[in-house]
């Protein structure tokens, strides 16, 4: 499953983090199962596609936290960052591609040409462009495409192609101009969210597959990582933690015929943010 390698939460990255968060592993499992059960047509998971949005929040939180710490202590390296991305994603991605390629070839399945094209795009982080041009995620025929979920990796890789550079530049200007990185990230979040909320009614497929309409979901996690926000009192942490669960499962269970992502993506993303913030040092 590509979702297991597309969340920014592997062993190497957890070793670089300040502390291990078992609750985030649980959150990742929730998102994985939500998507799997959605595609398996399991009852009460008709909105399981929101698991992708939850993954984007997790990824933004974890990877932004790593970049922030390394920029602060002067050890950030673009080469190391992208090398780690390649090492984490491509081995598992290559195995998956070889498996499906051999299966389609020996079974003489007619979709082999489409598979080859999607493989090429996925290798270069452009799978979302391929699937945008060839299928609607909510079309039943899309479920016959074995590499469909590489579209989310494409969105992530495009985001992380420019985001570290943005943080690096902002970190330099912060020292000379007093610019607040959180304010810049908040402005980008708002622009992306408003674009998604409005444009989804004109071209839902574009807002589903493309970075400009999905960047705010990753930025939810990024803002949480930069602010370090968490309730001070234990009871408030518990409230946020369980409210986050309610919001996420409310979307997973209740989102059947909504126009997604757009405004409706706000609730599972907010749920993931509250879950992560409430789970910080939760005893």
PDB file of C-alpha atoms in Angstrom:
ATOM      1  CA  UNK A   1       0.000   0.000   0.000  1.00  0.00           C
ATOM      2  CA  UNK A   2       1.403   3.345  -1.031  1.00  0.00           C
ATOM      3  CA  UNK A   3      -0.210   5.027   1.939  1.00  0.00           C
ATOM      4  CA  UNK A   4       2.232   3.275   4.240  1.00  0.00           C
ATOM      5  CA  UNK A   5       5.162   5.056   2.574  1.00  0.00           C
ATOM      6  CA  UNK A   6       3.566   8.393   1.821  1.00  0.00           C
ATOM      7  CA  UNK A   7       2.991   9.917   5.208  1.00  0.00           C
ATOM      8  CA  UNK A   8       6.369  11.292   6.206  1.00  0.00           C
ATOM      9  CA  UNK A   9       6.457   8.943   9.191  1.00  0.00           C
ATOM     10  CA  UNK A  10       9.120   6.314   8.719  1.00  0.00           C
ATOM     11  CA  UNK A  11      11.735   4.969  11.105  1.00  0.00           C
ATOM     12  CA  UNK A  12      14.470   7.363  10.013  1.00  0.00           C
ATOM     13  CA  UNK A  13      12.294  10.414  10.441  1.00  0.00           C
ATOM     14  CA  UNK A  14      11.044   9.259  13.828  1.00  0.00           C
ATOM     15  CA  UNK A  15      14.661   8.876  14.960  1.00  0.00           C
ATOM     16  CA  UNK A  16      15.240  12.527  14.022  1.00  0.00           C
ATOM     17  CA  UNK A  17      12.165  13.674  15.907  1.00  0.00           C
ATOM     18  CA  UNK A  18      12.269  14.977  19.468  1.00  0.00           C
ATOM     19  CA  UNK A  19      10.166  12.157  20.810  1.00  0.00           C
ATOM     20  CA  UNK A  20       8.379   9.103  19.524  1.00  0.00           C
ATOM     21  CA  UNK A  21       4.622   9.609  19.217  1.00  0.00           C
ATOM     22  CA  UNK A  22       2.784   6.284  19.332  1.00  0.00           C
ATOM     23  CA  UNK A  23      -0.503   8.151  19.000  1.00  0.00           C
ATOM     24  CA  UNK A  24       0.560   9.395  15.568  1.00  0.00           C
ATOM     25  CA  UNK A  25       1.171   5.815  14.471  1.00  0.00           C
ATOM     26  CA  UNK A  26      -2.392   5.091  15.601  1.00  0.00           C
ATOM     27  CA  UNK A  27      -3.617   8.102  13.627  1.00  0.00           C
ATOM     28  CA  UNK A  28      -1.821   6.832  10.564  1.00  0.00           C
ATOM     29  CA  UNK A  29      -3.481   3.432  11.007  1.00  0.00           C
ATOM     30  CA  UNK A  30      -6.883   5.114  11.222  1.00  0.00           C
ATOM     31  CA  UNK A  31      -6.241   6.921   7.959  1.00  0.00           C
ATOM     32  CA  UNK A  32      -4.960   3.771   6.218  1.00  0.00           C
ATOM     33  CA  UNK A  33      -7.924   1.668   7.278  1.00  0.00           C
ATOM     34  CA  UNK A  34     -10.364   4.430   6.357  1.00  0.00           C
ATOM     35  CA  UNK A  35      -9.092   4.468   2.771  1.00  0.00           C
ATOM     36  CA  UNK A  36      -8.880   0.676   2.498  1.00  0.00           C
ATOM     37  CA  UNK A  37     -12.398   0.200   3.865  1.00  0.00           C
ATOM     38  CA  UNK A  38     -13.724   2.917   1.559  1.00  0.00           C
ATOM     39  CA  UNK A  39     -12.389   1.129  -1.524  1.00  0.00           C
ATOM     40  CA  UNK A  40     -13.589  -2.206  -0.161  1.00  0.00           C
ATOM     41  CA  UNK A  41     -17.095  -0.710   0.198  1.00  0.00           C
ATOM     42  CA  UNK A  42     -17.281  -1.550   3.880  1.00  0.00           C
ATOM     43  CA  UNK A  43     -20.440  -0.107   5.490  1.00  0.00           C
ATOM     44  CA  UNK A  44     -19.991   3.094   7.545  1.00  0.00           C
ATOM     45  CA  UNK A  45     -16.791   4.011   5.659  1.00  0.00           C
ATOM     46  CA  UNK A  46     -18.374   5.808   2.708  1.00  0.00           C
ATOM     47  CA  UNK A  47     -16.281   8.847   3.556  1.00  0.00           C
ATOM     48  CA  UNK A  48     -13.057   6.914   4.046  1.00  0.00           C
ATOM     49  CA  UNK A  49     -11.413   8.893   1.246  1.00  0.00           C
ATOM     50  CA  UNK A  50     -10.777  11.625   3.851  1.00  0.00           C
ATOM     51  CA  UNK A  51      -7.926   9.429   5.106  1.00  0.00           C
ATOM     52  CA  UNK A  52      -5.737  11.084   2.479  1.00  0.00           C
ATOM     53  CA  UNK A  53      -6.349  14.497   4.026  1.00  0.00           C
ATOM     54  CA  UNK A  54      -5.451  13.102   7.438  1.00  0.00           C
ATOM     55  CA  UNK A  55      -2.209  11.768   5.951  1.00  0.00           C
ATOM     56  CA  UNK A  56      -1.361  15.169   4.551  1.00  0.00           C
ATOM     57  CA  UNK A  57      -1.730  16.719   8.009  1.00  0.00           C
ATOM     58  CA  UNK A  58       0.515  14.032   9.543  1.00  0.00           C
ATOM     59  CA  UNK A  59       3.121  14.509   6.836  1.00  0.00           C
ATOM     60  CA  UNK A  60       3.120  18.299   7.154  1.00  0.00           C
ATOM     61  CA  UNK A  61       3.484  18.074  10.933  1.00  0.00           C
ATOM     62  CA  UNK A  62       6.309  15.539  11.034  1.00  0.00           C
ATOM     63  CA  UNK A  63       8.450  16.765   8.171  1.00  0.00           C
ATOM     64  CA  UNK A  64       8.040  20.457   8.979  1.00  0.00           C
ATOM     65  CA  UNK A  65       9.095  19.679  12.537  1.00  0.00           C
ATOM     66  CA  UNK A  66      12.278  18.051  11.269  1.00  0.00           C
ATOM     67  CA  UNK A  67      13.089  20.937   8.907  1.00  0.00           C
ATOM     68  CA  UNK A  68      12.373  23.519  11.623  1.00  0.00           C
ATOM     69  CA  UNK A  69      14.717  21.860  14.129  1.00  0.00           C
ATOM     70  CA  UNK A  70      17.509  21.443  11.608  1.00  0.00           C
ATOM     71  CA  UNK A  71      17.229  25.053  10.446  1.00  0.00           C
ATOM     72  CA  UNK A  72      17.320  26.200  14.063  1.00  0.00           C
ATOM     73  CA  UNK A  73      20.517  24.314  14.883  1.00  0.00           C
ATOM     74  CA  UNK A  74      22.136  24.993  11.503  1.00  0.00           C
ATOM     75  CA  UNK A  75      22.299  21.383  10.313  1.00  0.00           C
ATOM     76  CA  UNK A  76      19.700  21.481   7.553  1.00  0.00           C
ATOM     77  CA  UNK A  77      20.916  20.199   4.180  1.00  0.00           C
ATOM     78  CA  UNK A  78      18.853  20.168   0.984  1.00  0.00           C
ATOM     79  CA  UNK A  79      20.897  17.243  -0.301  1.00  0.00           C
ATOM     80  CA  UNK A  80      20.286  15.220   2.848  1.00  0.00           C
ATOM     81  CA  UNK A  81      16.588  16.088   2.864  1.00  0.00           C
ATOM     82  CA  UNK A  82      15.934  14.971  -0.708  1.00  0.00           C
ATOM     83  CA  UNK A  83      18.220  11.961  -0.349  1.00  0.00           C
ATOM     84  CA  UNK A  84      16.151  10.819   2.641  1.00  0.00           C
ATOM     85  CA  UNK A  85      12.942  11.302   0.644  1.00  0.00           C
ATOM     86  CA  UNK A  86      14.268   9.153  -2.177  1.00  0.00           C
ATOM     87  CA  UNK A  87      15.551   6.441   0.160  1.00  0.00           C
ATOM     88  CA  UNK A  88      12.262   6.293   2.012  1.00  0.00           C
ATOM     89  CA  UNK A  89       9.875   6.252  -0.940  1.00  0.00           C
ATOM     90  CA  UNK A  90      11.513   4.694  -3.959  1.00  0.00           C
ATOM     91  CA  UNK A  91      12.486   1.208  -2.713  1.00  0.00           C
ATOM     92  CA  UNK A  92       8.923   0.397  -1.631  1.00  0.00           C
ATOM     93  CA  UNK A  93       7.500   2.149  -4.678  1.00  0.00           C
ATOM     94  CA  UNK A  94       9.774   0.174  -7.007  1.00  0.00           C
ATOM     95  CA  UNK A  95       8.776  -3.155  -5.433  1.00  0.00           C
ATOM     96  CA  UNK A  96       5.101  -2.285  -5.834  1.00  0.00           C
ATOM     97  CA  UNK A  97       5.570  -1.272  -9.454  1.00  0.00           C
ATOM     98  CA  UNK A  98       7.503  -4.438 -10.321  1.00  0.00           C
ATOM     99  CA  UNK A  99       4.841  -6.579  -8.657  1.00  0.00           C
ATOM    100  CA  UNK A 100       1.970  -5.034 -10.579  1.00  0.00           C
ATOM    101  CA  UNK A 101       3.961  -4.918 -13.808  1.00  0.00           C
ATOM    102  CA  UNK A 102       4.745  -8.631 -13.679  1.00  0.00           C
ATOM    103  CA  UNK A 103       1.185  -9.481 -12.695  1.00  0.00           C
ATOM    104  CA  UNK A 104      -0.318  -7.501 -15.548  1.00  0.00           C
ATOM    105  CA  UNK A 105       2.238  -8.812 -18.050  1.00  0.00           C
ATOM    106  CA  UNK A 106       1.859 -12.515 -17.292  1.00  0.00           C
ATOM    107  CA  UNK A 107      -1.915 -12.288 -17.044  1.00  0.00           C
ATOM    108  CA  UNK A 108      -2.015 -10.285 -20.301  1.00  0.00           C
ATOM    109  CA  UNK A 109      -4.291  -7.737 -18.706  1.00  0.00           C
ATOM    110  CA  UNK A 110      -5.441  -4.998 -21.121  1.00  0.00           C
ATOM    111  CA  UNK A 111      -4.656  -2.186 -18.675  1.00  0.00           C
ATOM    112  CA  UNK A 112      -0.893  -2.813 -18.983  1.00  0.00           C
ATOM    113  CA  UNK A 113      -0.311   0.274 -21.150  1.00  0.00           C
ATOM    114  CA  UNK A 114      -2.096   2.493 -18.669  1.00  0.00           C
ATOM    115  CA  UNK A 115      -0.044   0.931 -15.896  1.00  0.00           C
ATOM    116  CA  UNK A 116       3.186   1.700 -17.731  1.00  0.00           C
ATOM    117  CA  UNK A 117       2.210   5.336 -18.150  1.00  0.00           C
ATOM    118  CA  UNK A 118       1.228   5.698 -14.504  1.00  0.00           C
ATOM    119  CA  UNK A 119       4.518   4.063 -13.431  1.00  0.00           C
ATOM    120  CA  UNK A 120       6.554   6.618 -15.367  1.00  0.00           C
ATOM    121  CA  UNK A 121       4.638   9.524 -13.825  1.00  0.00           C
ATOM    122  CA  UNK A 122       4.852   8.064 -10.327  1.00  0.00           C
ATOM    123  CA  UNK A 123       8.634   7.716 -10.544  1.00  0.00           C
ATOM    124  CA  UNK A 124       8.914  11.456 -11.199  1.00  0.00           C
ATOM    125  CA  UNK A 125       6.318  12.517  -8.631  1.00  0.00           C
ATOM    126  CA  UNK A 126       3.749  13.408 -11.291  1.00  0.00           C
ATOM    127  CA  UNK A 127       1.191  10.644 -10.829  1.00  0.00           C
ATOM    128  CA  UNK A 128      -1.496  13.131  -9.822  1.00  0.00           C
ATOM    129  CA  UNK A 129      -1.238  14.760 -13.276  1.00  0.00           C
ATOM    130  CA  UNK A 130      -1.698  11.376 -14.949  1.00  0.00           C
ATOM    131  CA  UNK A 131      -4.762  10.429 -12.938  1.00  0.00           C
ATOM    132  CA  UNK A 132      -6.221  13.918 -13.256  1.00  0.00           C
ATOM    133  CA  UNK A 133      -6.070  13.523 -17.018  1.00  0.00           C
ATOM    134  CA  UNK A 134      -7.330   9.939 -17.102  1.00  0.00           C
ATOM    135  CA  UNK A 135      -9.803   9.246 -14.301  1.00  0.00           C
ATOM    136  CA  UNK A 136     -12.005  10.625 -11.581  1.00  0.00           C
ATOM    137  CA  UNK A 137     -11.049   9.244  -8.144  1.00  0.00           C
ATOM    138  CA  UNK A 138     -14.731   8.633  -7.372  1.00  0.00           C
ATOM    139  CA  UNK A 139     -15.374   6.853 -10.664  1.00  0.00           C
ATOM    140  CA  UNK A 140     -15.885   3.084 -10.044  1.00  0.00           C
ATOM    141  CA  UNK A 141     -13.508   2.375 -12.945  1.00  0.00           C
ATOM    142  CA  UNK A 142     -10.706   4.105 -11.015  1.00  0.00           C
ATOM    143  CA  UNK A 143     -10.585   1.160  -8.630  1.00  0.00           C
ATOM    144  CA  UNK A 144      -9.139  -1.012 -11.411  1.00  0.00           C
ATOM    145  CA  UNK A 145      -6.006   1.182 -11.480  1.00  0.00           C
ATOM    146  CA  UNK A 146      -3.482  -0.404  -9.083  1.00  0.00           C
ATOM    147  CA  UNK A 147      -1.293   2.689  -8.757  1.00  0.00           C
ATOM    148  CA  UNK A 148      -4.155   5.132  -8.251  1.00  0.00           C
ATOM    149  CA  UNK A 149      -2.962   6.072  -4.772  1.00  0.00           C
ATOM    150  CA  UNK A 150       0.390   7.290  -6.062  1.00  0.00           C
ATOM    151  CA  UNK A 151      -1.425  10.543  -6.857  1.00  0.00           C
ATOM    152  CA  UNK A 152      -1.061  11.516  -3.185  1.00  0.00           C
ATOM    153  CA  UNK A 153       2.689  10.878  -3.327  1.00  0.00           C
ATOM    154  CA  UNK A 154       2.812  13.193  -6.314  1.00  0.00           C
ATOM    155  CA  UNK A 155       1.138  15.974  -4.324  1.00  0.00           C
ATOM    156  CA  UNK A 156       3.517  15.441  -1.405  1.00  0.00           C
ATOM    157  CA  UNK A 157       6.660  15.374  -3.530  1.00  0.00           C
ATOM    158  CA  UNK A 158       5.650  18.559  -5.363  1.00  0.00           C
ATOM    159  CA  UNK A 159       4.991  20.236  -2.018  1.00  0.00           C
ATOM    160  CA  UNK A 160       8.327  19.163  -0.567  1.00  0.00           C
ATOM    161  CA  UNK A 161      10.143  20.196  -3.720  1.00  0.00           C
ATOM    162  CA  UNK A 162       9.458  23.871  -2.904  1.00  0.00           C
ATOM    163  CA  UNK A 163       8.535  23.962   0.794  1.00  0.00           C
ATOM    164  CA  UNK A 164      12.037  23.423   2.293  1.00  0.00           C
ATOM    165  CA  UNK A 165      13.386  26.213   0.092  1.00  0.00           C
ATOM    166  CA  UNK A 166      10.586  28.504   1.255  1.00  0.00           C
ATOM    167  CA  UNK A 167      11.350  27.767   4.922  1.00  0.00           C
ATOM    168  CA  UNK A 168      15.076  28.236   4.303  1.00  0.00           C
ATOM    169  CA  UNK A 169      14.520  31.686   2.752  1.00  0.00           C
ATOM    170  CA  UNK A 170      12.035  32.723   5.434  1.00  0.00           C
ATOM    171  CA  UNK A 171      14.445  31.605   8.137  1.00  0.00           C
ATOM    172  CA  UNK A 172      17.115  33.918   6.689  1.00  0.00           C
ATOM    173  CA  UNK A 173      14.763  36.901   6.351  1.00  0.00           C
ATOM    174  CA  UNK A 174      13.427  36.355   9.858  1.00  0.00           C
ATOM    175  CA  UNK A 175      16.823  37.211  11.280  1.00  0.00           C
ATOM    176  CA  UNK A 176      17.091  40.501   9.376  1.00  0.00           C
ATOM    177  CA  UNK A 177      13.503  41.705   8.987  1.00  0.00           C
ATOM    178  CA  UNK A 178      11.699  40.146  11.924  1.00  0.00           C
ATOM    179  CA  UNK A 179       9.275  38.410   9.588  1.00  0.00           C
ATOM    180  CA  UNK A 180       7.166  35.764  11.330  1.00  0.00           C
ATOM    181  CA  UNK A 181       7.228  32.471   9.471  1.00  0.00           C
ATOM    182  CA  UNK A 182       3.892  31.468  11.006  1.00  0.00           C
ATOM    183  CA  UNK A 183       2.243  34.523   9.433  1.00  0.00           C
ATOM    184  CA  UNK A 184       3.532  33.612   5.979  1.00  0.00           C
ATOM    185  CA  UNK A 185       2.442  29.990   6.343  1.00  0.00           C
ATOM    186  CA  UNK A 186      -0.964  31.156   7.590  1.00  0.00           C
ATOM    187  CA  UNK A 187      -1.404  33.377   4.532  1.00  0.00           C
ATOM    188  CA  UNK A 188      -0.501  30.504   2.198  1.00  0.00           C
ATOM    189  CA  UNK A 189      -2.873  28.226   4.114  1.00  0.00           C
ATOM    190  CA  UNK A 190      -5.727  30.697   3.719  1.00  0.00           C
ATOM    191  CA  UNK A 191      -5.112  31.239  -0.004  1.00  0.00           C
ATOM    192  CA  UNK A 192      -4.993  27.500  -0.717  1.00  0.00           C
ATOM    193  CA  UNK A 193      -8.061  26.782   1.417  1.00  0.00           C
ATOM    194  CA  UNK A 194     -10.152  29.510  -0.200  1.00  0.00           C
ATOM    195  CA  UNK A 195      -9.091  28.341  -3.646  1.00  0.00           C
ATOM    196  CA  UNK A 196     -10.100  24.771  -2.794  1.00  0.00           C
ATOM    197  CA  UNK A 197     -13.403  25.809  -1.199  1.00  0.00           C
ATOM    198  CA  UNK A 198     -14.444  27.863  -4.238  1.00  0.00           C
ATOM    199  CA  UNK A 199     -12.867  26.062  -7.192  1.00  0.00           C
ATOM    200  CA  UNK A 200     -14.192  22.642  -6.119  1.00  0.00           C
ATOM    201  CA  UNK A 201     -17.576  23.704  -7.522  1.00  0.00           C
ATOM    202  CA  UNK A 202     -16.008  24.447 -10.920  1.00  0.00           C
ATOM    203  CA  UNK A 203     -13.551  21.584 -11.245  1.00  0.00           C
ATOM    204  CA  UNK A 204     -13.753  19.031  -8.439  1.00  0.00           C
ATOM    205  CA  UNK A 205     -11.242  16.715 -10.069  1.00  0.00           C
ATOM    206  CA  UNK A 206      -8.586  19.442 -10.168  1.00  0.00           C
ATOM    207  CA  UNK A 207      -9.078  20.340  -6.510  1.00  0.00           C
ATOM    208  CA  UNK A 208      -8.883  16.662  -5.566  1.00  0.00           C
ATOM    209  CA  UNK A 209      -5.657  15.841  -7.410  1.00  0.00           C
ATOM    210  CA  UNK A 210      -3.664  19.059  -7.573  1.00  0.00           C
ATOM    211  CA  UNK A 211      -1.295  20.725  -5.117  1.00  0.00           C
ATOM    212  CA  UNK A 212      -2.722  24.291  -5.152  1.00  0.00           C
ATOM    213  CA  UNK A 213      -5.991  22.992  -3.695  1.00  0.00           C
ATOM    214  CA  UNK A 214      -4.336  20.479  -1.348  1.00  0.00           C
ATOM    215  CA  UNK A 215      -1.405  22.501  -0.002  1.00  0.00           C
ATOM    216  CA  UNK A 216      -3.464  23.886   2.883  1.00  0.00           C
ATOM    217  CA  UNK A 217      -3.968  20.356   4.232  1.00  0.00           C
ATOM    218  CA  UNK A 218      -0.214  19.842   4.499  1.00  0.00           C
ATOM    219  CA  UNK A 219       0.107  23.362   5.892  1.00  0.00           C
ATOM    220  CA  UNK A 220      -2.296  22.437   8.709  1.00  0.00           C
ATOM    221  CA  UNK A 221       0.407  20.121  10.013  1.00  0.00           C
ATOM    222  CA  UNK A 222       3.152  22.603   9.215  1.00  0.00           C
ATOM    223  CA  UNK A 223       1.482  25.366  11.233  1.00  0.00           C
ATOM    224  CA  UNK A 224       0.996  23.016  14.161  1.00  0.00           C
ATOM    225  CA  UNK A 225       4.685  22.073  14.027  1.00  0.00           C
ATOM    226  CA  UNK A 226       5.790  25.719  13.877  1.00  0.00           C
ATOM    227  CA  UNK A 227       3.524  26.988  16.617  1.00  0.00           C
ATOM    228  CA  UNK A 228       4.021  23.965  18.848  1.00  0.00           C
ATOM    229  CA  UNK A 229       0.513  24.574  20.145  1.00  0.00           C
ATOM    230  CA  UNK A 230      -0.943  22.187  22.682  1.00  0.00           C
ATOM    231  CA  UNK A 231      -3.380  22.788  25.570  1.00  0.00           C
ATOM    232  CA  UNK A 232      -1.609  23.326  28.878  1.00  0.00           C
ATOM    233  CA  UNK A 233      -4.054  21.490  31.099  1.00  0.00           C
ATOM    234  CA  UNK A 234      -4.475  17.745  30.896  1.00  0.00           C
ATOM    235  CA  UNK A 235      -8.259  17.904  30.730  1.00  0.00           C
ATOM    236  CA  UNK A 236      -8.065  20.284  27.789  1.00  0.00           C
ATOM    237  CA  UNK A 237      -5.638  17.961  26.035  1.00  0.00           C
ATOM    238  CA  UNK A 238      -8.076  15.100  26.486  1.00  0.00           C
ATOM    239  CA  UNK A 239     -10.916  17.236  25.169  1.00  0.00           C
ATOM    240  CA  UNK A 240      -8.943  18.161  22.009  1.00  0.00           C
ATOM    241  CA  UNK A 241      -7.804  14.580  21.546  1.00  0.00           C
ATOM    242  CA  UNK A 242     -11.306  13.107  21.641  1.00  0.00           C
ATOM    243  CA  UNK A 243     -12.881  15.989  19.725  1.00  0.00           C
ATOM    244  CA  UNK A 244     -10.336  15.289  16.986  1.00  0.00           C
ATOM    245  CA  UNK A 245     -11.427  11.654  16.893  1.00  0.00           C
ATOM    246  CA  UNK A 246     -15.084  12.687  16.696  1.00  0.00           C
ATOM    247  CA  UNK A 247     -14.422  15.079  13.804  1.00  0.00           C
ATOM    248  CA  UNK A 248     -12.402  12.527  11.834  1.00  0.00           C
ATOM    249  CA  UNK A 249     -14.819   9.642  12.320  1.00  0.00           C
ATOM    250  CA  UNK A 250     -17.747  11.944  11.689  1.00  0.00           C
ATOM    251  CA  UNK A 251     -16.286  12.626   8.250  1.00  0.00           C
ATOM    252  CA  UNK A 252     -15.321   8.984   7.633  1.00  0.00           C
ATOM    253  CA  UNK A 253     -18.826   7.785   8.468  1.00  0.00           C
ATOM    254  CA  UNK A 254     -20.909  10.723   7.281  1.00  0.00           C
ATOM    255  CA  UNK A 255     -19.237  11.924   4.083  1.00  0.00           C
ATOM    256  CA  UNK A 256     -21.053  10.012   1.364  1.00  0.00           C
ATOM    257  CA  UNK A 257     -22.253  12.523  -1.204  1.00  0.00           C
ATOM    258  CA  UNK A 258     -20.332  15.673  -0.299  1.00  0.00           C
ATOM    259  CA  UNK A 259     -18.353  17.718  -2.806  1.00  0.00           C
ATOM    260  CA  UNK A 260     -14.802  16.957  -1.722  1.00  0.00           C
ATOM    261  CA  UNK A 261     -12.246  18.297  -0.877  1.00  0.00           C
ATOM    262  CA  UNK A 262     -13.204  21.971  -0.643  1.00  0.00           C
ATOM    263  CA  UNK A 263     -14.744  23.198   2.596  1.00  0.00           C
ATOM    264  CA  UNK A 264     -15.664  19.711   3.774  1.00  0.00           C
ATOM    265  CA  UNK A 265     -11.989  18.729   4.017  1.00  0.00           C
ATOM    266  CA  UNK A 266     -11.610  21.220   6.859  1.00  0.00           C
ATOM    267  CA  UNK A 267     -13.283  18.947   9.425  1.00  0.00           C
ATOM    268  CA  UNK A 268     -11.088  15.812   9.100  1.00  0.00           C
ATOM    269  CA  UNK A 269      -7.996  18.053   8.872  1.00  0.00           C
ATOM    270  CA  UNK A 270      -9.032  19.989  11.974  1.00  0.00           C
ATOM    271  CA  UNK A 271      -9.721  16.660  13.653  1.00  0.00           C
ATOM    272  CA  UNK A 272      -6.202  15.453  12.855  1.00  0.00           C
ATOM    273  CA  UNK A 273      -4.704  18.716  14.160  1.00  0.00           C
ATOM    274  CA  UNK A 274      -6.655  18.494  17.423  1.00  0.00           C
ATOM    275  CA  UNK A 275      -5.748  14.818  17.806  1.00  0.00           C
ATOM    276  CA  UNK A 276      -2.021  15.530  17.380  1.00  0.00           C
ATOM    277  CA  UNK A 277      -2.047  18.646  19.576  1.00  0.00           C
ATOM    278  CA  UNK A 278      -4.095  16.948  22.281  1.00  0.00           C
ATOM    279  CA  UNK A 279      -1.903  13.866  22.238  1.00  0.00           C
ATOM    280  CA  UNK A 280       1.280  15.794  23.004  1.00  0.00           C
ATOM    281  CA  UNK A 281       2.733  14.315  26.190  1.00  0.00           C
ATOM    282  CA  UNK A 282      -0.694  12.916  27.005  1.00  0.00           C
ATOM    283  CA  UNK A 283      -0.333  10.617  30.032  1.00  0.00           C
TER     284      UNK A 283
END
